[in-house]
Short mmCIF file of C-alpha atoms and ligand atoms in Angstrom, two decimals:
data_model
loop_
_atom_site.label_atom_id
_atom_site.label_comp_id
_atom_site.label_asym_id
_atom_site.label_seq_id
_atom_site.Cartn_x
_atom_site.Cartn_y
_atom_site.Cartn_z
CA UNK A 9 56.42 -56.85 -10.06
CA UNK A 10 56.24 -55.21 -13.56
CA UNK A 11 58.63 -52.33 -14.24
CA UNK A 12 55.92 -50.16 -15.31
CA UNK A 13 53.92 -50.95 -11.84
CA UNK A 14 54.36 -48.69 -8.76
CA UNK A 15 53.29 -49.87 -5.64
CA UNK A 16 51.75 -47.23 -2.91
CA UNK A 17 49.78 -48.23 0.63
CA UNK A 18 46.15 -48.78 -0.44
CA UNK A 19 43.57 -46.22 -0.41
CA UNK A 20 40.76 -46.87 2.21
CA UNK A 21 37.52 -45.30 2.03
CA UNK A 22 37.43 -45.10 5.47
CA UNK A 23 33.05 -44.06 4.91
CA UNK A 24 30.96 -45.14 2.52
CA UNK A 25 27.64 -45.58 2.28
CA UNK A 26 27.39 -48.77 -0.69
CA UNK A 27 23.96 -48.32 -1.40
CA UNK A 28 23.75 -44.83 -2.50
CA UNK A 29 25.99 -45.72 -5.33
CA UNK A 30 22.47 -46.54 -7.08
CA UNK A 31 21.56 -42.65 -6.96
CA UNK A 32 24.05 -42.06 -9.76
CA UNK A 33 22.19 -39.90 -11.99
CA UNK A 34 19.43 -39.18 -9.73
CA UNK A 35 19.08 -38.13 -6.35
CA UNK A 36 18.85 -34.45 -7.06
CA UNK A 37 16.69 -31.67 -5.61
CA UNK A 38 16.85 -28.21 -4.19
CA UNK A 39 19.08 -29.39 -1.25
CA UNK A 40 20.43 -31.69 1.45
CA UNK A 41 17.32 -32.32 2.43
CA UNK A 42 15.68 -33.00 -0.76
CA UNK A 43 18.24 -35.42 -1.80
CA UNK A 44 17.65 -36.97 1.67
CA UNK A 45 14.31 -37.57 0.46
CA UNK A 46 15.90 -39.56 -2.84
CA UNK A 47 17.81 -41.49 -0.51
CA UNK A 48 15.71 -42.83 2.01
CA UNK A 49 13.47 -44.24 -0.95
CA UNK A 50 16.47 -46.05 -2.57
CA UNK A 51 17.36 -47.28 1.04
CA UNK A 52 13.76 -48.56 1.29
CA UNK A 53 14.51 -50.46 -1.36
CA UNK A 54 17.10 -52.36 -0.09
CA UNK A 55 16.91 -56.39 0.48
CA UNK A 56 19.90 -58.86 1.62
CA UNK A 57 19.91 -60.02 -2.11
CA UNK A 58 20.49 -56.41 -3.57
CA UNK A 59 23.02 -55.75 -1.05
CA UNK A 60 24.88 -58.86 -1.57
CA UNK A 61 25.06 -58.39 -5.58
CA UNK A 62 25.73 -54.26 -5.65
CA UNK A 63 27.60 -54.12 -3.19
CA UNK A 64 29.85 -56.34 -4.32
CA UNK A 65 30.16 -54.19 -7.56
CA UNK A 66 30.32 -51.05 -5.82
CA UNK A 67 33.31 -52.70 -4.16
CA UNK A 68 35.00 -53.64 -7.49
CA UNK A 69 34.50 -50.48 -8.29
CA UNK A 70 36.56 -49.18 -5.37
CA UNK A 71 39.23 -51.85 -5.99
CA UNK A 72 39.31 -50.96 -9.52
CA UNK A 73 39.58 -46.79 -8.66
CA UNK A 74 42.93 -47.71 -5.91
CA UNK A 75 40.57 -48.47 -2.90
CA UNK A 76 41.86 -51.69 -1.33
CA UNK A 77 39.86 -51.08 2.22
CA UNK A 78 36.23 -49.65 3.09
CA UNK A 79 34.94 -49.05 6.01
CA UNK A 80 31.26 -49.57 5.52
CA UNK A 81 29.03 -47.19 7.93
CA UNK A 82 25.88 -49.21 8.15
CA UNK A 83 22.05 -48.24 8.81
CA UNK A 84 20.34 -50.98 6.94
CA UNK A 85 19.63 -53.31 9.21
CA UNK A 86 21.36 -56.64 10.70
CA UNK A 87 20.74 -58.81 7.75
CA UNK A 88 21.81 -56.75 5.30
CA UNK A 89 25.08 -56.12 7.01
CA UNK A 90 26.10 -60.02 6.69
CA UNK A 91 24.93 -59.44 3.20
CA UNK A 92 27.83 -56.43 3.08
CA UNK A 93 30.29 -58.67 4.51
CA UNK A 94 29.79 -61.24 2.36
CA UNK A 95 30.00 -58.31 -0.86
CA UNK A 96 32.82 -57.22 0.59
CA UNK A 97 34.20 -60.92 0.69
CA UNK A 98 33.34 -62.09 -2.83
CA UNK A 99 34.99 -58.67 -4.14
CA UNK A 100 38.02 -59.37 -1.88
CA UNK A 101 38.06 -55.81 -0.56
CA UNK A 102 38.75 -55.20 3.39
CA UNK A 103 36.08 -54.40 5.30
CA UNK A 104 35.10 -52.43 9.00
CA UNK A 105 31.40 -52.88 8.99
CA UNK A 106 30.48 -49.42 11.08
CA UNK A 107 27.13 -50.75 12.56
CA UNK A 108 24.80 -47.61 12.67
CA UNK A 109 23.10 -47.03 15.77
CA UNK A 110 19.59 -45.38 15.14
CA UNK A 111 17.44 -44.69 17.62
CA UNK A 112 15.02 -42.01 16.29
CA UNK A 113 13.67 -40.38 13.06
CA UNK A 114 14.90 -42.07 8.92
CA UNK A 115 13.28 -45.08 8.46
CA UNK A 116 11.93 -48.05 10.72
CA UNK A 117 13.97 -50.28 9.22
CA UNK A 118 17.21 -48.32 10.42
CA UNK A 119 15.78 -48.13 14.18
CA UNK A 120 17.05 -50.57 17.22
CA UNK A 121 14.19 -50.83 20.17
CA UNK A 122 16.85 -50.38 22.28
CA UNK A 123 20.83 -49.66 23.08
CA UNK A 124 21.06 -53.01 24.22
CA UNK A 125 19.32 -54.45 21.28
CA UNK A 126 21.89 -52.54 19.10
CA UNK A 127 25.09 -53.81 21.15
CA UNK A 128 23.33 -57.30 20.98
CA UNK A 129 23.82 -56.46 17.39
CA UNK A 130 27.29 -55.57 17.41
CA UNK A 131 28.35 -58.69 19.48
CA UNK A 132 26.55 -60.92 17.25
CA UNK A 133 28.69 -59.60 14.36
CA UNK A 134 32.00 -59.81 16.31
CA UNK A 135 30.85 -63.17 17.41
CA UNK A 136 30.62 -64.20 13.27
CA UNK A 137 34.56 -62.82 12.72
CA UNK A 138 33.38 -59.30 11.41
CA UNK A 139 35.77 -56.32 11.91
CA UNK A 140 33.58 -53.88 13.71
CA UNK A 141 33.13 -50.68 14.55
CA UNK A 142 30.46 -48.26 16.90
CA UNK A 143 28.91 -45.59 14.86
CA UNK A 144 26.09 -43.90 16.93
CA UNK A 145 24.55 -42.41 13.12
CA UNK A 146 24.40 -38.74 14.56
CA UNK A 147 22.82 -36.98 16.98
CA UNK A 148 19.67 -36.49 15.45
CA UNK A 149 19.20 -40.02 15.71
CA UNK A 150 20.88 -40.86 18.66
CA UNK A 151 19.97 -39.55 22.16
CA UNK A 152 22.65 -38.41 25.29
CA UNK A 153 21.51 -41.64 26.83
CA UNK A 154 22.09 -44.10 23.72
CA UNK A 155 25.38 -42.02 23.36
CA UNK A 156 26.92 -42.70 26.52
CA UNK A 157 25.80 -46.27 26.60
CA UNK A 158 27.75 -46.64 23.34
CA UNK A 159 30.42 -44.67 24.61
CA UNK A 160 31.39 -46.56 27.08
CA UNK A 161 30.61 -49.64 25.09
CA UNK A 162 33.48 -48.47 22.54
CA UNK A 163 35.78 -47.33 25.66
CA UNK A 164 35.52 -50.99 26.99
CA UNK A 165 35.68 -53.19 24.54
CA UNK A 166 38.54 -51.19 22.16
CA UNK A 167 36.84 -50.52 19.47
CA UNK A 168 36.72 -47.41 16.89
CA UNK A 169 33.41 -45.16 16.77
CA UNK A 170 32.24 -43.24 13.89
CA UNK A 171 29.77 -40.63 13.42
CA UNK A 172 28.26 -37.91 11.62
CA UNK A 173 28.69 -34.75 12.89
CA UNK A 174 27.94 -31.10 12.25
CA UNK A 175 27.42 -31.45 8.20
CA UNK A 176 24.30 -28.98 7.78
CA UNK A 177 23.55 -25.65 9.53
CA UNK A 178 19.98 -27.58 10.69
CA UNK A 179 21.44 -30.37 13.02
CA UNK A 180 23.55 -27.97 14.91
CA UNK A 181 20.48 -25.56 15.49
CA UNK A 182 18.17 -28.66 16.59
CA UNK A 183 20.92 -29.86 18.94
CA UNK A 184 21.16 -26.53 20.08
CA UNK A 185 17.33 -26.59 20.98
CA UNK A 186 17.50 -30.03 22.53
CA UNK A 187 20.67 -29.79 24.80
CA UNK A 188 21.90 -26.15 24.52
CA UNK A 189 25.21 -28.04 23.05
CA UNK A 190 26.56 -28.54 19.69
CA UNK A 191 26.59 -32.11 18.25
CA UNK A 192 30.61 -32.22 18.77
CA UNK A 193 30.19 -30.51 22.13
CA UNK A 194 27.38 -33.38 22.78
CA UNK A 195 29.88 -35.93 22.24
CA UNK A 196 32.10 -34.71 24.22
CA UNK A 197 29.77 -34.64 26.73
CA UNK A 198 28.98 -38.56 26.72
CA UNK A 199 32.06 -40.00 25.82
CA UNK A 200 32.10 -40.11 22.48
CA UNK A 201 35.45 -38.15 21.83
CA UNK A 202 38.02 -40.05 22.23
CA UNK A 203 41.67 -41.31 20.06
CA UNK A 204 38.95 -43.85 18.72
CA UNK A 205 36.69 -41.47 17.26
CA UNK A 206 36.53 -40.33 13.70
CA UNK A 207 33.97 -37.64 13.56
CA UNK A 208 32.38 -37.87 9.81
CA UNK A 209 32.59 -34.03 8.08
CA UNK A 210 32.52 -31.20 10.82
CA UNK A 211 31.76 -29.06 8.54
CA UNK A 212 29.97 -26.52 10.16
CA UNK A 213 32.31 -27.36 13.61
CA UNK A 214 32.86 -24.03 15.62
CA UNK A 215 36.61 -23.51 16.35
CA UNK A 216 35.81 -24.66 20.18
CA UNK A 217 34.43 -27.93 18.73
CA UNK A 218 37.35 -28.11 16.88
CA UNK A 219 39.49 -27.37 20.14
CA UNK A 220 37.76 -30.58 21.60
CA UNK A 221 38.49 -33.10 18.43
CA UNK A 222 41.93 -31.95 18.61
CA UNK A 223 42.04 -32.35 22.44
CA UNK A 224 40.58 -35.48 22.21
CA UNK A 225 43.10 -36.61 19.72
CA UNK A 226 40.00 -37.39 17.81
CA UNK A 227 39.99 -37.65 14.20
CA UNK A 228 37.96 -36.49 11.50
CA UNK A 229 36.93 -37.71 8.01
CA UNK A 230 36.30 -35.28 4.97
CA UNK A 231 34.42 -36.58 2.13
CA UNK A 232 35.39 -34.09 -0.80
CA UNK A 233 33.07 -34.95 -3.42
CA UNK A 234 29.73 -35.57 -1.33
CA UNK A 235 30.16 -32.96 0.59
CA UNK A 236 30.22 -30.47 -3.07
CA UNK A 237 27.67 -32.70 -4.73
CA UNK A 238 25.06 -31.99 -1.51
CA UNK A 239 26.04 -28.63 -1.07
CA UNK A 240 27.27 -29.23 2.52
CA UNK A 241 29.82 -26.44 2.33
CA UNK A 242 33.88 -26.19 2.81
CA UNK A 243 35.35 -28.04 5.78
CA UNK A 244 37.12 -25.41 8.46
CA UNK A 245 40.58 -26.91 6.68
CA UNK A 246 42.55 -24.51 8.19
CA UNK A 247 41.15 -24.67 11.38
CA UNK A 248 41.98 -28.20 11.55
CA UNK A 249 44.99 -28.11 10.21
CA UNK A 250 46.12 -25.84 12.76
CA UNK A 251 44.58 -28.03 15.63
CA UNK A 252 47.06 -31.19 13.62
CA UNK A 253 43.72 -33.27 13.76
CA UNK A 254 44.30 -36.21 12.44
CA UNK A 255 42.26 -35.71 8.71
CA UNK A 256 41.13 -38.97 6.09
CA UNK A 257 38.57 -39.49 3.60
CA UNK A 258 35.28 -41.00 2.44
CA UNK A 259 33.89 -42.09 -0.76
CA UNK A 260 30.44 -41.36 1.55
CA UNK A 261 27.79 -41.88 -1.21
CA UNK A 262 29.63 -42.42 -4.29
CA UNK A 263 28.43 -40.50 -6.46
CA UNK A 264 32.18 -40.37 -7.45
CA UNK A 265 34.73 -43.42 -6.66
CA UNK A 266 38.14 -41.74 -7.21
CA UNK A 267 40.33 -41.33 -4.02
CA UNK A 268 42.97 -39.11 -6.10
CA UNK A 269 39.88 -36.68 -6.68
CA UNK A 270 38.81 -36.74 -2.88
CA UNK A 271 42.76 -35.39 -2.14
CA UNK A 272 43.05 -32.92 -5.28
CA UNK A 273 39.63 -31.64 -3.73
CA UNK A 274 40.50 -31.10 -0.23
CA UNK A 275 44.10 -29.77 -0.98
CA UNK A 276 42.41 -27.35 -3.76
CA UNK A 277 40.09 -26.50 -1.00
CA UNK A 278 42.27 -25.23 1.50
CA UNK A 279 44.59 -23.46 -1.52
CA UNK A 280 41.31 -21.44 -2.15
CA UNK A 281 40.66 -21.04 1.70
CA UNK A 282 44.18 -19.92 2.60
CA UNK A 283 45.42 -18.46 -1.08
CA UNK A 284 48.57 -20.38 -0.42
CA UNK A 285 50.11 -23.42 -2.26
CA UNK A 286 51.05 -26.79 -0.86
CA UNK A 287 49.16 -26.48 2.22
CA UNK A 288 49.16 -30.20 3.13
CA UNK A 289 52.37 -31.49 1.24
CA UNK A 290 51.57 -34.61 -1.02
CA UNK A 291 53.30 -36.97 1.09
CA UNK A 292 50.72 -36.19 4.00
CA UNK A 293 47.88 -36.02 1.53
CA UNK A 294 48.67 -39.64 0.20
CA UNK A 295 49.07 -40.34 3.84
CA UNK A 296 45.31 -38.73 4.42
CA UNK A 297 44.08 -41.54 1.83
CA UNK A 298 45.58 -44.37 2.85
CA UNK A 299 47.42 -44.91 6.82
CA UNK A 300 45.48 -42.62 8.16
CA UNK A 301 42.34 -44.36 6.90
CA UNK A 302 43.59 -47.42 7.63
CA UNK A 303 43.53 -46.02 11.57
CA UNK A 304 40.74 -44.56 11.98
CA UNK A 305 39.16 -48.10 11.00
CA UNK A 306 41.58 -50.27 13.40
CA UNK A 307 43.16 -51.84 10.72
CA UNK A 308 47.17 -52.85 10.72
CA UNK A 309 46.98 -54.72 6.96
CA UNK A 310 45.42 -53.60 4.36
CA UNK A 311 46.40 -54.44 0.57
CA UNK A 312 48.78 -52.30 -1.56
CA UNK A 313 47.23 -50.16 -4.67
CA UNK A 314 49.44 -50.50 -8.17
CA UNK A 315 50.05 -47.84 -10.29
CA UNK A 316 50.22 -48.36 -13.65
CA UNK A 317 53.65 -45.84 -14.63
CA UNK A 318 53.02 -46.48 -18.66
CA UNK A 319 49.40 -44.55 -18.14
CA UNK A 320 49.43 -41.87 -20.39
CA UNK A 321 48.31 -39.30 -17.76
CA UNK A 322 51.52 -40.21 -16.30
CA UNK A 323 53.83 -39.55 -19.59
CA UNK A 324 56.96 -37.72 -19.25
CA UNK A 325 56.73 -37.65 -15.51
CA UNK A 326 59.77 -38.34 -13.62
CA UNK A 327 60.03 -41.03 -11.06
CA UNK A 328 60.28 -38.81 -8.16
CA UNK A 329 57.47 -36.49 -9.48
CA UNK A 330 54.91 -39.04 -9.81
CA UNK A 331 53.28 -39.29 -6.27
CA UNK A 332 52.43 -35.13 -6.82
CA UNK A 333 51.65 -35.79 -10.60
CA UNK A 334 49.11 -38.60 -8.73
CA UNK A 335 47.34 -35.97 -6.82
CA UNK A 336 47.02 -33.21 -9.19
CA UNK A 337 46.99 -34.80 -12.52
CA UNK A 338 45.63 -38.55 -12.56
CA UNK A 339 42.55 -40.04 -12.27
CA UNK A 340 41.70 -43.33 -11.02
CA UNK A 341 41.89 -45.34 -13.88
CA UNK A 342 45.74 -44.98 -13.29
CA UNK A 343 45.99 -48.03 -10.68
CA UNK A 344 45.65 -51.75 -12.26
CA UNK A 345 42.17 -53.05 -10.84
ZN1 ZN B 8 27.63 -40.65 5.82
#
């Protein structure tokens, strides 16, 4: 190793959507909703073929920015997820492929006729060597029944489950209307909450949703710079902080690829929220970007990340200062691709 290199414990994306990195530049409009609209046409789009050449340079774009693990939360379809696996493989990043269950509303080509059709799915992807995971997409698109089939399905067989979960005001209301729960509540409910569960942005959680990630020993995953870019609104930081919910982070949609920024984002967040300093010390942030990632995916390897200590953002900094000056001050052009 170089003198001027500094290894640290990869950064893993631990959700990212690969595809949407082609709405850089685009994909505005009024709101969430709107920029739903952008994205469903771009995910139209999709064939094996595109998948299999962008998302292999999406992924050397992660590699390049300090990510050395993604976990990929799927809703393509089945083919296209080999395709991902075999991006992920010709990049040489590490990969969870987070099969989306979809049961209702997006597109047709996200839908499974059935639960059992989607585990068929699943096992047919363990059965090729792929890491996987459960990720029910949310509850607007998955009902109480496909829930607790899935559920248990996780519970059984060991393995993580992701999903999306209380990001805009209008899924909580429709949840609300269909069940008389909220979505976090909902999981609860079907056995969806469990240590295995990484609930994707709560953002709009109540504090006795929060209560049942944090009983659950649940965790959840913030994705800084999606969540400002689509207006979602500030994560209840405090609130889980308080709870000691296990907290990592998402690259989600890409529209930026910088892990340092996702960290300077969500500790400048709860500064603002709590108009105190060092609110989650850097050593835990880091720790937010990288093992605690690596968790919520399953994984017990992942690559290191180098720093490169002659980068100029990093000039005059002291050896013991540089993990802070990493957080607050770089970018991620400061790790060697
Ligand atoms: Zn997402």
């Amino acid at each position: 190793m170089a003198v001027d290199r500094l290894p640290l414990p990869g950064f893993v994306t631990a959700h990212s959507h690969a595809f949407q990195r082609a709405l850089r530049g685009r994909g505005a409009g009024g709101d969430f909703w709107a920029w739903r609209d952008a994205m469903l046409a771009e995910a139209e789009r999709q064939t094996p073929d595109i998948v299999r050449e962008e998302y292999e340079q999406t992924y050397r774009e992660l590699l390049g920015a300090g990510y050395t693990a993604v976990g990929e939360f799927h809703y393509l379809g089945l083919d296209e997820a080999y395709a991902a696996l075999e991006a992920a493989r010709a990049a040489g990043i590490e990969i969870v492929l987070l099969l989306a269950a979809y049961e209702r509303g997006g597109l047709a080509r996200f839908r499974q006729g059935s639960v059992a059709e989607y585990l068929a799915q699943v096992e047919a992807l363990r059965e090729a060597g792929a890491r996987v995971g459960l990720s029910p997409h949310s509850v607007r698109a998955c009902s109480a029944a496909w829930l607790s089939e899935i559920g248990s399905y996780a519970e059984r067989e060991d393995l993580v489950l992701h999903v999306h979960a209380d990001e805009q005001p209008r899924e909580i209301a429709e949840c609300l209307a269909e069940y008389g729960l909220r979505p976090i509540e909902l999981l609860a409910r079907t056995g969806c909450l469990t240590p295995g569960t990484t609930v994707v942005h709560a953002t709009h959680a109540s504090a006795a949703e929060l209560d049942l990630v944090a009983e659950a020993g649940a965790a959840v995953c913030l994705c800084p710079t999606t969540e400002a870019n689509l207006g979602d609104g500030f994560p209840p930081l405090e609130a889980l902080l308080e709870r000691e919910i296990r907290l990592t982070v998402g690259s989600d949609s890409n529209v930026r690829i910088d892990p340092l920024e996702e960290l300077r984002e969500l500790e400048g967040t709860a500064r603002r929220e709590t108009g105190r300093r060092e609110v989650v010390p850097v050593a835990q942030l880091l720790a937010i970007g990288s093992q605690n990632g690596a968790a919520c995916l399953g994984l017990d390897a992942w690559p290191d990340a180098e720093v490169d200590l002659a980068h100029l953002s990093l000039r005059g900094v002291a050896a013991e200062d540089v993990p802070a000056a990493l957080v607050f001050s770089c970018s991620a052009d400061v790790f060697h691709a």
